[in-house]
Backbone as JSON, one array per atom type, in Angstrom:
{
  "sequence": "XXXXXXXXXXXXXXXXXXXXXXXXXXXXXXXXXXXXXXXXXXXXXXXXXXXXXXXXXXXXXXXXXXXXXXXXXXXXXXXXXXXXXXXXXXXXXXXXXXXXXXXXXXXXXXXXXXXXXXXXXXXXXXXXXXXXXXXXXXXXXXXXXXXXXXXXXXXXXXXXXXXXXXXXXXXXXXXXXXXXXXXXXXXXXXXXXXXXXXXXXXXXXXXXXXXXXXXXXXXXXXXXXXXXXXXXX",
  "N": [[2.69, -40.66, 4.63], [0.32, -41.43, 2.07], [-0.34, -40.82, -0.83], [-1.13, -41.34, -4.0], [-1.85, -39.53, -5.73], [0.03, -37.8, -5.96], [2.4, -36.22, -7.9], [5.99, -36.09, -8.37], [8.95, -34.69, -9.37], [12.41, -35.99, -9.51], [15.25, -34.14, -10.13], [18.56, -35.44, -11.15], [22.08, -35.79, -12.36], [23.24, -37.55, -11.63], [22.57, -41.27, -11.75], [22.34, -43.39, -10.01], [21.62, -42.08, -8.19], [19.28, -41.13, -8.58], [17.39, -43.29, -9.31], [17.3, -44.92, -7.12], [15.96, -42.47, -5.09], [14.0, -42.81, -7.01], [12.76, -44.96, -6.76], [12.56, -45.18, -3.94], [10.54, -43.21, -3.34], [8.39, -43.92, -4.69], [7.85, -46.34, -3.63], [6.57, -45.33, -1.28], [4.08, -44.13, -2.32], [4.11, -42.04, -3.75], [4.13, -40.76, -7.24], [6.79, -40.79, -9.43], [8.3, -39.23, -11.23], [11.91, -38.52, -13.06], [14.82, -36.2, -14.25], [17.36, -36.37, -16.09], [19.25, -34.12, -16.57], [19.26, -30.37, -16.55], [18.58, -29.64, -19.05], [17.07, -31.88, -19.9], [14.91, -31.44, -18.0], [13.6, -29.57, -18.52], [12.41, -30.28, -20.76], [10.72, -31.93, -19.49], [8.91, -30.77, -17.9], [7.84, -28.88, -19.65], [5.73, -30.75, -20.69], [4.44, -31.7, -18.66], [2.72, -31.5, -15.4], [4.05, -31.02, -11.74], [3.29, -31.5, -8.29], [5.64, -31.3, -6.72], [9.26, -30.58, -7.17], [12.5, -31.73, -7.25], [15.64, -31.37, -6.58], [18.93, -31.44, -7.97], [21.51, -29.57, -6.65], [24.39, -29.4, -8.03], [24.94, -30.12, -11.01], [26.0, -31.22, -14.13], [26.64, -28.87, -17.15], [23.82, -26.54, -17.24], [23.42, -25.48, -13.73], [21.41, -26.46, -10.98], [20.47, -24.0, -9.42], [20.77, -21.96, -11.09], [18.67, -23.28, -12.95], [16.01, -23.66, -11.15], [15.92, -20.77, -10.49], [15.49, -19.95, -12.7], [12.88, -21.2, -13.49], [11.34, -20.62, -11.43], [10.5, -17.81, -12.62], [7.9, -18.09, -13.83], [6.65, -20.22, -12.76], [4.89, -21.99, -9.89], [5.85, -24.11, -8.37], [6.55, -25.92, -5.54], [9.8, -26.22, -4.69], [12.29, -28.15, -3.67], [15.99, -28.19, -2.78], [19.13, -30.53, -3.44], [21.58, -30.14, -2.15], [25.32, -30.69, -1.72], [26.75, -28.79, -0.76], [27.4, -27.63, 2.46], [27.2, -25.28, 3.95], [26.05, -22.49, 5.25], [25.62, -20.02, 3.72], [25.82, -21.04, 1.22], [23.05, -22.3, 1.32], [21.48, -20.13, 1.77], [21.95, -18.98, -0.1], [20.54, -21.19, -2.29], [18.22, -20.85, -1.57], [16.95, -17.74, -2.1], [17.57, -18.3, -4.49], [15.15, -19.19, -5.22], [14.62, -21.88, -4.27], [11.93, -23.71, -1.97], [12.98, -24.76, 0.43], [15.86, -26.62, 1.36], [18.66, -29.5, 1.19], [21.1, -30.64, 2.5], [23.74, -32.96, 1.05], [25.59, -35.99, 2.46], [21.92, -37.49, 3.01], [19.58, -39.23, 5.18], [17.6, -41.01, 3.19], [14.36, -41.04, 4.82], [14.37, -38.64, 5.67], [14.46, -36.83, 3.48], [12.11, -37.87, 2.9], [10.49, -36.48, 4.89], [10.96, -33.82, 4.97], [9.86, -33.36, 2.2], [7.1, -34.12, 2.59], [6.48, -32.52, 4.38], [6.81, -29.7, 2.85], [5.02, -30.04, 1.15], [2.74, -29.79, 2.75], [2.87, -27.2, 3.58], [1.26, -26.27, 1.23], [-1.7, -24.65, 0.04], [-4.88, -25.69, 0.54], [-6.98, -25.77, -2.56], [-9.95, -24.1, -2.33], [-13.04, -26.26, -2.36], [-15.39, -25.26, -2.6], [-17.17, -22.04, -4.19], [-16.63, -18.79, -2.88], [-17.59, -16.19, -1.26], [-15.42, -13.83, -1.84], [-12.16, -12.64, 0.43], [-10.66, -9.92, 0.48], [-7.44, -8.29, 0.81], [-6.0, -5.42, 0.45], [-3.28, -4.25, -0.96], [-1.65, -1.29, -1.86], [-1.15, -1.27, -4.92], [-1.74, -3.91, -5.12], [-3.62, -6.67, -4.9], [-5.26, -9.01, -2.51], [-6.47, -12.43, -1.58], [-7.85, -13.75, 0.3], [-9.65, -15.92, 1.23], [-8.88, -17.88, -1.74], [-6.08, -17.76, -1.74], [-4.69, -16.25, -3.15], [-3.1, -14.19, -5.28], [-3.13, -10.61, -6.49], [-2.01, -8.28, -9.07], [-3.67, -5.97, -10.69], [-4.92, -7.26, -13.42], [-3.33, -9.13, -13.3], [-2.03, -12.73, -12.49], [-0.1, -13.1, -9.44], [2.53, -14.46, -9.33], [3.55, -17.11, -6.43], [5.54, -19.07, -4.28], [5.23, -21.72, -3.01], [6.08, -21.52, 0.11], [5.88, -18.44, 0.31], [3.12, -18.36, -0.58], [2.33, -19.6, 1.97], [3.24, -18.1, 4.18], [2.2, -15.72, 3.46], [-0.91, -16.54, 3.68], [-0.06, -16.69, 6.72], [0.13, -14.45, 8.0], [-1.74, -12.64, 6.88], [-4.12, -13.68, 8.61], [-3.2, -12.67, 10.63], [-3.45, -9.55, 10.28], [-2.01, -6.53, 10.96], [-0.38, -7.02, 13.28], [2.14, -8.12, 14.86], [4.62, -10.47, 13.73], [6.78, -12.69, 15.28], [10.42, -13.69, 14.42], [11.1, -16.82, 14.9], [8.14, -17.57, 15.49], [7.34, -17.46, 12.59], [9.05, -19.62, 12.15], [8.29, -22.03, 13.33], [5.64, -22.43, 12.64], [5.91, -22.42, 9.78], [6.88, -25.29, 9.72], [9.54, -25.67, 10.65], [12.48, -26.63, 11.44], [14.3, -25.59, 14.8], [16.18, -22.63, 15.06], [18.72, -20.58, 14.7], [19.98, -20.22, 11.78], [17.7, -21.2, 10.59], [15.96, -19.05, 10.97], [17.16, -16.94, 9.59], [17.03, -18.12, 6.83], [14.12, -17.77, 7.09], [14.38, -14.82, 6.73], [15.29, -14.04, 4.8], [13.15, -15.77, 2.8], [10.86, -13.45, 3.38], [12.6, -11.35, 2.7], [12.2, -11.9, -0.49], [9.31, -11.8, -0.79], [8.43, -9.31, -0.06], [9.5, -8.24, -2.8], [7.89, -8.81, -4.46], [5.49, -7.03, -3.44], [6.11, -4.71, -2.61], [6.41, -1.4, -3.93], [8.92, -0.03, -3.32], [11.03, -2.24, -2.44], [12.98, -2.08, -0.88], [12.18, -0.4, 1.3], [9.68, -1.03, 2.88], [6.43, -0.59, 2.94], [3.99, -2.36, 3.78], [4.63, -4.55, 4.12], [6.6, -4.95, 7.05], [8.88, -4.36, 9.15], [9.09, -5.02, 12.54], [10.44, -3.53, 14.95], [12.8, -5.69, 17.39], [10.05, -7.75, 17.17], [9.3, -8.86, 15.37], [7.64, -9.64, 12.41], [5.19, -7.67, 9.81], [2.26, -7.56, 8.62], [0.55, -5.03, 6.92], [-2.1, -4.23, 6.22], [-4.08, -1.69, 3.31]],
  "CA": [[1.78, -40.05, 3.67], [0.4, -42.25, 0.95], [-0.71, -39.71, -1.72], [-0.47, -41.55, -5.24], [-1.92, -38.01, -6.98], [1.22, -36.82, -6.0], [3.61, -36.32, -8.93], [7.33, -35.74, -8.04], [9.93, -34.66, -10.48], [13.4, -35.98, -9.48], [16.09, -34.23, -11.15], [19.36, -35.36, -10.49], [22.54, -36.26, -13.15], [23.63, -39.02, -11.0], [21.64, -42.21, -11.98], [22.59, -44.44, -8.87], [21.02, -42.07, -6.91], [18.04, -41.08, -9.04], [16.98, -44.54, -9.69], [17.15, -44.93, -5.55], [15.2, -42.34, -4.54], [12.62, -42.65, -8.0], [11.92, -46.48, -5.91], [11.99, -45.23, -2.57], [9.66, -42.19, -2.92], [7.1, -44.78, -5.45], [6.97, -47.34, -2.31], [6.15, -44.37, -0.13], [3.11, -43.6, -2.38], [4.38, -40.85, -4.96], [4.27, -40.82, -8.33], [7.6, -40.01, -9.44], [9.35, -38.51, -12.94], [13.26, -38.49, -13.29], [15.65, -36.08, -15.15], [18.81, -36.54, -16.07], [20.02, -32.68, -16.1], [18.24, -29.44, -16.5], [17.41, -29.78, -19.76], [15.98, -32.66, -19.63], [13.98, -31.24, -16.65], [12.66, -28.35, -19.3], [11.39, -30.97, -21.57], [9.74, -32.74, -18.98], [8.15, -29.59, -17.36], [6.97, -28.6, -21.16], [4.53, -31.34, -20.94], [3.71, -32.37, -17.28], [2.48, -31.04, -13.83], [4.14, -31.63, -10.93], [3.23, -30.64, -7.39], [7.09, -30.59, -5.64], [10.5, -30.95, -7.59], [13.32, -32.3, -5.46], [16.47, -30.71, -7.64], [20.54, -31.34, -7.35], [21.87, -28.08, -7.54], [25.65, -29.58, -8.92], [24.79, -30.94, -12.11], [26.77, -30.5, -15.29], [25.73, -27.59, -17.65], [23.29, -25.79, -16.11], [22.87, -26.23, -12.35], [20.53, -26.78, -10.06], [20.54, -22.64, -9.17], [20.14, -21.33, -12.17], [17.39, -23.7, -12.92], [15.48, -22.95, -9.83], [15.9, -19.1, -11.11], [14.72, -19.59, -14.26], [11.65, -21.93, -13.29], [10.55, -19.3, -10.58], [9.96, -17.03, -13.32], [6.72, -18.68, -14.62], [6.19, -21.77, -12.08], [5.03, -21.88, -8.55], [5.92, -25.54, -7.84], [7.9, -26.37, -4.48], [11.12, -26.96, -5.38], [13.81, -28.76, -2.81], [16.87, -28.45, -3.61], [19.79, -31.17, -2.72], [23.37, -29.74, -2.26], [26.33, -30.88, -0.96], [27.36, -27.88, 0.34], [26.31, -27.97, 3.81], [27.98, -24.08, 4.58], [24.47, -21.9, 5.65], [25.35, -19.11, 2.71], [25.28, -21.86, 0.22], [21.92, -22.66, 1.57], [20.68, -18.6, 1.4], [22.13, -18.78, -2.08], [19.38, -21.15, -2.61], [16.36, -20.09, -0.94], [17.41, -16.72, -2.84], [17.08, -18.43, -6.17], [13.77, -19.51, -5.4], [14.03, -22.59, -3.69], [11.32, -23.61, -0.77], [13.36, -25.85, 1.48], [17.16, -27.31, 1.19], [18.67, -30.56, 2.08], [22.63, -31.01, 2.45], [23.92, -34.5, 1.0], [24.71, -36.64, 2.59], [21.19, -37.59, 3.62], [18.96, -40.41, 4.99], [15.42, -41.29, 2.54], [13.36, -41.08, 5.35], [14.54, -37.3, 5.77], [14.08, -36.68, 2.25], [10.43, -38.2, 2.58], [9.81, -35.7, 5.84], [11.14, -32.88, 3.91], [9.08, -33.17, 1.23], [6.03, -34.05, 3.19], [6.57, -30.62, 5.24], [6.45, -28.38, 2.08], [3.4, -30.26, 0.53], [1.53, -29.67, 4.25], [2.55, -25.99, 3.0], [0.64, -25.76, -0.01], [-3.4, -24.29, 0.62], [-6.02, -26.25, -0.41], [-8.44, -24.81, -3.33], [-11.49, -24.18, -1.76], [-14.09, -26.56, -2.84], [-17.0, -24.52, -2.91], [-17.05, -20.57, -4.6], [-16.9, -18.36, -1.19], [-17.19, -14.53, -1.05], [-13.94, -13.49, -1.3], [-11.59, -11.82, 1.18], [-9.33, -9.14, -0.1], [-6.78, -7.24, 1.8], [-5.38, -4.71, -0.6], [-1.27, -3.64, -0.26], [-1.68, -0.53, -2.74], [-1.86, -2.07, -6.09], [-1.47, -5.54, -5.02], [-4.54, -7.29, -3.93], [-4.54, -10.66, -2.02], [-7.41, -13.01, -2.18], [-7.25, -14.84, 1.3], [-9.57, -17.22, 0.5], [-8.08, -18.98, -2.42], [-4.56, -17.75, -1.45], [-3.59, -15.79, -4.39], [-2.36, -12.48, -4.99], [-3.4, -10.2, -7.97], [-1.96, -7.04, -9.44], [-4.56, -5.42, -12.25], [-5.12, -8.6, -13.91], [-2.02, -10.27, -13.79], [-1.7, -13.18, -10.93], [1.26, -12.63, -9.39], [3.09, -15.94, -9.0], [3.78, -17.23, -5.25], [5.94, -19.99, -4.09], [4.54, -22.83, -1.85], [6.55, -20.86, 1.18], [5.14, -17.52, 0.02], [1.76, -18.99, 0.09], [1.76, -19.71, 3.48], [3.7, -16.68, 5.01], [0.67, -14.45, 3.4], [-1.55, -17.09, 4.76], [-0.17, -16.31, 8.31], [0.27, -12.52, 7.99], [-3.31, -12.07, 6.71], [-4.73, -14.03, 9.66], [-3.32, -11.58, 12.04], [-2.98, -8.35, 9.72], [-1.56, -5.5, 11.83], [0.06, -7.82, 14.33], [3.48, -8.86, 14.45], [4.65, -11.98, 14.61], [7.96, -13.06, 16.16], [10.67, -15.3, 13.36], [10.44, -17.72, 15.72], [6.91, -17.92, 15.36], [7.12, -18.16, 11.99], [9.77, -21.14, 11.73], [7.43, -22.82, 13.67], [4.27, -22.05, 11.54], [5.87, -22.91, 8.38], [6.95, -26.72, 10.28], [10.84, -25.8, 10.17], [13.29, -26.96, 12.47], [13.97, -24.12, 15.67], [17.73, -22.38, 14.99], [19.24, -19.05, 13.57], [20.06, -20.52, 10.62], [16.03, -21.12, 9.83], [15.2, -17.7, 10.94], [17.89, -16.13, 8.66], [16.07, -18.65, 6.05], [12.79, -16.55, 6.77], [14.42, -13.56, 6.56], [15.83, -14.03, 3.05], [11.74, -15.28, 2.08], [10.28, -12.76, 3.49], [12.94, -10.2, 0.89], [11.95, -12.54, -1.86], [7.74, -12.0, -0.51], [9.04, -8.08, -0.43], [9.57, -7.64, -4.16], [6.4, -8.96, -5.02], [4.5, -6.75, -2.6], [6.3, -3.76, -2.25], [6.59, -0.74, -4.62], [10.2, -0.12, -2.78], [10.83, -2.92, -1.14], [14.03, -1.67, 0.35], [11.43, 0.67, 2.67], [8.05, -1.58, 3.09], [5.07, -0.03, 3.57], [3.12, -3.29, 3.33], [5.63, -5.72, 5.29], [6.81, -4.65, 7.97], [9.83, -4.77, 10.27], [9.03, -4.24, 13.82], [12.11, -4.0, 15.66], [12.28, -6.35, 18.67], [8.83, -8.14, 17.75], [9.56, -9.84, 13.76], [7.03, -8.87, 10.85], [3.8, -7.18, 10.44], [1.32, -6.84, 7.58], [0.01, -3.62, 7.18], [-2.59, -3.55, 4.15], [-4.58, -0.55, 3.35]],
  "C": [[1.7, -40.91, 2.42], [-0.55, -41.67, -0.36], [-0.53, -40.47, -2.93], [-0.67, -40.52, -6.1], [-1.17, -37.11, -7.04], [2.47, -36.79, -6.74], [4.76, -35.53, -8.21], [8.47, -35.8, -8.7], [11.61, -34.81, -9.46], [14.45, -35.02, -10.54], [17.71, -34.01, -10.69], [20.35, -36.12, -11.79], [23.2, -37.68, -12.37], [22.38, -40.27, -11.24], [21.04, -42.74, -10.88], [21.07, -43.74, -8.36], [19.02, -41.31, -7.26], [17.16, -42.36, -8.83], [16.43, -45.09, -8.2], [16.53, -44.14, -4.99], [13.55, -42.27, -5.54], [11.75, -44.32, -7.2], [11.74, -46.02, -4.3], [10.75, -44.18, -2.17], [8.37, -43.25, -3.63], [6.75, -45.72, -4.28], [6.5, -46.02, -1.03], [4.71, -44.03, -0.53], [3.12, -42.6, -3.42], [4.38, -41.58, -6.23], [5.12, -39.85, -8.85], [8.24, -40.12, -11.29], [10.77, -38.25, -12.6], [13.55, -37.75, -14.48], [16.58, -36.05, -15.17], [19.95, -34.93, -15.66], [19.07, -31.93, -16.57], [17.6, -29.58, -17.53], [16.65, -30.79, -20.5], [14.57, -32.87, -18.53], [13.23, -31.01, -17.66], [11.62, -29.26, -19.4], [10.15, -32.02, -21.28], [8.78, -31.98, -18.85], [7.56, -28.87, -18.1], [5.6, -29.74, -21.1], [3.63, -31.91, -19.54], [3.89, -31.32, -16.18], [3.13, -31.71, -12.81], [3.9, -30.48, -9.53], [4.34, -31.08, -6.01], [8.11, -31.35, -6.96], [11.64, -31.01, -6.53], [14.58, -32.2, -6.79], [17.77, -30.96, -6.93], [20.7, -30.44, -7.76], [23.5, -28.46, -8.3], [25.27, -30.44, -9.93], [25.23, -30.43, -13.55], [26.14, -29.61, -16.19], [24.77, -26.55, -16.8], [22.92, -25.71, -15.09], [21.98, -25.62, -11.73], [19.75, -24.91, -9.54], [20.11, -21.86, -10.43], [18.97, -22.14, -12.93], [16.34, -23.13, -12.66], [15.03, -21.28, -10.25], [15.04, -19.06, -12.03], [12.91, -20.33, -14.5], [10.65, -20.95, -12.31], [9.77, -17.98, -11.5], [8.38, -17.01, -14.04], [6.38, -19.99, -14.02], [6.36, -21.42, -10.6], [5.04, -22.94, -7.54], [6.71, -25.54, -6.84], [9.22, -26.68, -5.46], [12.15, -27.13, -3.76], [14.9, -28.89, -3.31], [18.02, -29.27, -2.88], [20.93, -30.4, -3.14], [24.48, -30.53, -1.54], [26.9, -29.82, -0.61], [26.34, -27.65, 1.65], [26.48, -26.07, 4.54], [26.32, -23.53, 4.25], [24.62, -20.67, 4.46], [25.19, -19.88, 1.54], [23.68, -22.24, 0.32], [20.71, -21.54, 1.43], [20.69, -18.74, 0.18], [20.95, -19.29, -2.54], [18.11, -20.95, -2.57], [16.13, -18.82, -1.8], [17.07, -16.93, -4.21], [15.41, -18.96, -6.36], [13.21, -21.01, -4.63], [13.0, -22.45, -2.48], [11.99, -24.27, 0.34], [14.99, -25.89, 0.4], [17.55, -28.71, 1.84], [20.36, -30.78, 1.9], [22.8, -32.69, 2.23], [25.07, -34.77, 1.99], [23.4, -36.62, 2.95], [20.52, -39.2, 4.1], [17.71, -40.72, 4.36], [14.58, -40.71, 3.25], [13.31, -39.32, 5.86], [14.09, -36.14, 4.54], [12.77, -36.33, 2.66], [9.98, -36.98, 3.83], [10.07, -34.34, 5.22], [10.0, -32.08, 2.69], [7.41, -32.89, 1.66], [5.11, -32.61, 4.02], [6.39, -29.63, 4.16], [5.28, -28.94, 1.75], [2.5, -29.93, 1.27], [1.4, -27.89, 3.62], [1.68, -25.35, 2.06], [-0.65, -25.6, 0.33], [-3.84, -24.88, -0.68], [-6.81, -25.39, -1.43], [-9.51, -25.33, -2.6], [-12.05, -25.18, -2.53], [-15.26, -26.02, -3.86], [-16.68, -22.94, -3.26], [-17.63, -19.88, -3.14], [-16.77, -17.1, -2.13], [-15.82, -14.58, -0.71], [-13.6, -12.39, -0.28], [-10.64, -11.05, 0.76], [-9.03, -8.15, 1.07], [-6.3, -6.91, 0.3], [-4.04, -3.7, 0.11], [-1.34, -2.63, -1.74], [-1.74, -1.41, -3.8], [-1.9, -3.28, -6.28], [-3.06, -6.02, -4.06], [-4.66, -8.71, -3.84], [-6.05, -11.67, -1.86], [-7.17, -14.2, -0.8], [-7.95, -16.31, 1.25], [-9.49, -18.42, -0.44], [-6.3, -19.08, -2.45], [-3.62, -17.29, -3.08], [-3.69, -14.34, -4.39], [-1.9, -11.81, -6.59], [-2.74, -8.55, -7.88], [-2.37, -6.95, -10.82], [-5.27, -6.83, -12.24], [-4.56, -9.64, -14.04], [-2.24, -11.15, -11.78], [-0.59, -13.16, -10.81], [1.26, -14.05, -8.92], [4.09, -15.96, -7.19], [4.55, -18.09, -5.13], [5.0, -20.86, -2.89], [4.95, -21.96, -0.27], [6.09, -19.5, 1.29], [3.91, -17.57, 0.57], [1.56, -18.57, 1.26], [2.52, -18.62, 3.99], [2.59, -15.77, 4.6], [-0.54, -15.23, 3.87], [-1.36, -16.5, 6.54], [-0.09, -15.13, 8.13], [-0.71, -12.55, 7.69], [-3.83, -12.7, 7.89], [-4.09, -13.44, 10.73], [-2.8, -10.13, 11.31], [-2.82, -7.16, 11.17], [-1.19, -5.77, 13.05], [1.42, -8.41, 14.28], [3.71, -9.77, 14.89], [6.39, -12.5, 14.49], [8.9, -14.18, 14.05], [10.51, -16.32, 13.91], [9.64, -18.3, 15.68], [6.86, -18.79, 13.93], [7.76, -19.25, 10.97], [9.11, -21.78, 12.19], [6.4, -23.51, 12.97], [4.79, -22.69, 10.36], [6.76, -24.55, 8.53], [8.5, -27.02, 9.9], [11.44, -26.04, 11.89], [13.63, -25.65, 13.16], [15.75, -23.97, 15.15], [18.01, -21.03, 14.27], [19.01, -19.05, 12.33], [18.58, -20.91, 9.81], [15.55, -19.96, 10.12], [16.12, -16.52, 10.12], [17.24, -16.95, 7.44], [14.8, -17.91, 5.89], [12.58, -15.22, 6.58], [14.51, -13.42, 4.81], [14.07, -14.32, 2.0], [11.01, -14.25, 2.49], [10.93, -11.37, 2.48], [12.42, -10.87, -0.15], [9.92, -11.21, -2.0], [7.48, -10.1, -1.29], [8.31, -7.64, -1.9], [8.71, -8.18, -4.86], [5.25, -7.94, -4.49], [4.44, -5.42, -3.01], [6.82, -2.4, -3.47], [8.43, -0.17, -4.81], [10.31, -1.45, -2.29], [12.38, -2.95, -0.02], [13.4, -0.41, 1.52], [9.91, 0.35, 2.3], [7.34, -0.68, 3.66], [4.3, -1.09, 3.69], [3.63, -4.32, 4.73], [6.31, -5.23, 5.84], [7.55, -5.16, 8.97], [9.54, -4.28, 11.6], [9.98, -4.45, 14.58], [11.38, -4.38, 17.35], [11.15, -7.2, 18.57], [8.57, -9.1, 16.23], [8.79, -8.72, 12.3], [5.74, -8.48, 10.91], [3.41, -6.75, 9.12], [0.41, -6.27, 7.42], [-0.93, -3.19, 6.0], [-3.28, -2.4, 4.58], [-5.97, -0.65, 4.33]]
}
């Protein structure tokens, strides 16, 4: 993928390895930003756009997790996050805080670069052209399928890149369930437990945006034996 309109915020307190992937993602085609620790992320993310951050979650002062947390609150940028913990609840932990993806260190670049490539495929195009919109409406939440956003009142409700596309596929088969399986596939993740306990944990995140309860969905939907099922009005 040789994208140069693609800005990419490194932020990692290690130099070595900043400096190494800020040259290997620029010969790939990116246009990449480096910070040293979180809040030198802020002050980047105060003045510039980026569309994916690629985040160490061990970094002195505030890490990588509580970042992530606090950026979710008001930003719906991919975020990857690198850990060295490779243990699969360290890896919920982050999906939980908001990341879209994880990557255990060690790694090799070219894993990185597929990584990254795989959430950006995630992100929906803006339409072009002004279309009649499509709304499915989840009681006071209404969803906007073709520009892929999702309004309550007046307020847009903020999505993640992984979000996105899970209400992408659930609106294209509303009242249909679809397998996890299916949709580790769909969202271009490797096949294994450990990625369909990954889609379980976004789909609670998707939840508490949706759902008035969301410990007893009316909207999203568990079908036992058969995965998830969105049920708008």
């Amino acid at each position: 993928m040789m994208d140069f309109d693609t800005h990419l915020l490194i932020v990692d307190d290690d130099e070595r390895i900043r400096t190494l992937l800020q040259k290997f993602l620029m010969r790939n085609g990116f246009l990449v930003t480096s910070a040293r620790d979180a809040a030198h992320a802020r002050r980047v993310l105060s003045g510039l756009d980026f569309d994916l951050i690629v985040m160490d979650v061990m970094m002195p002062g505030e890490d990588g997790l509580s970042l992530c947390r606090s950026l979710r609150e008001t930003l719906a940028t991919p975020i990857l996050l690198l850990t060295a913990k490779g243990e699969t609840d360290a890896r919920i932990e982050g999906l939980e805080a908001g990341a879209d993806d994880y990557l255990p260190k060690p790694f090799e670049p070219k894993e990185l670069l597929l990584r990254i490539n795989a959430i950006l495929r995630r992100v929906p195009d803006t339409p072009a052209e002004e279309a009649q919109p499509k709304i499915l409406t989840l009681g006071p939440i209404r969803y906007d399928m073709e520009r892929g956003e999702m309004w309550q009142g007046e307020d847009l409700v903020r999505l993640t890149a992984t979000e996105m596309q899970l209400m992408k596929l659930f609106s294209a088969k509303p009242g249909e369930a679809i397998s996890r399986a299916q949709l580790v596939e769909d969202l271009g993740r490797d096949r294994g437990q450990a990625q369909e306990r990954a889609v379980d944990v976004q789909i609670t995140r998707l939840r508490r945006k949706i759902e008035v309860n969301p410990k007893q969905p009316r909207y999203l939907q568990t079908v036992r034996g058969a995965g998830y099922m969105l049920a708008p009005d």
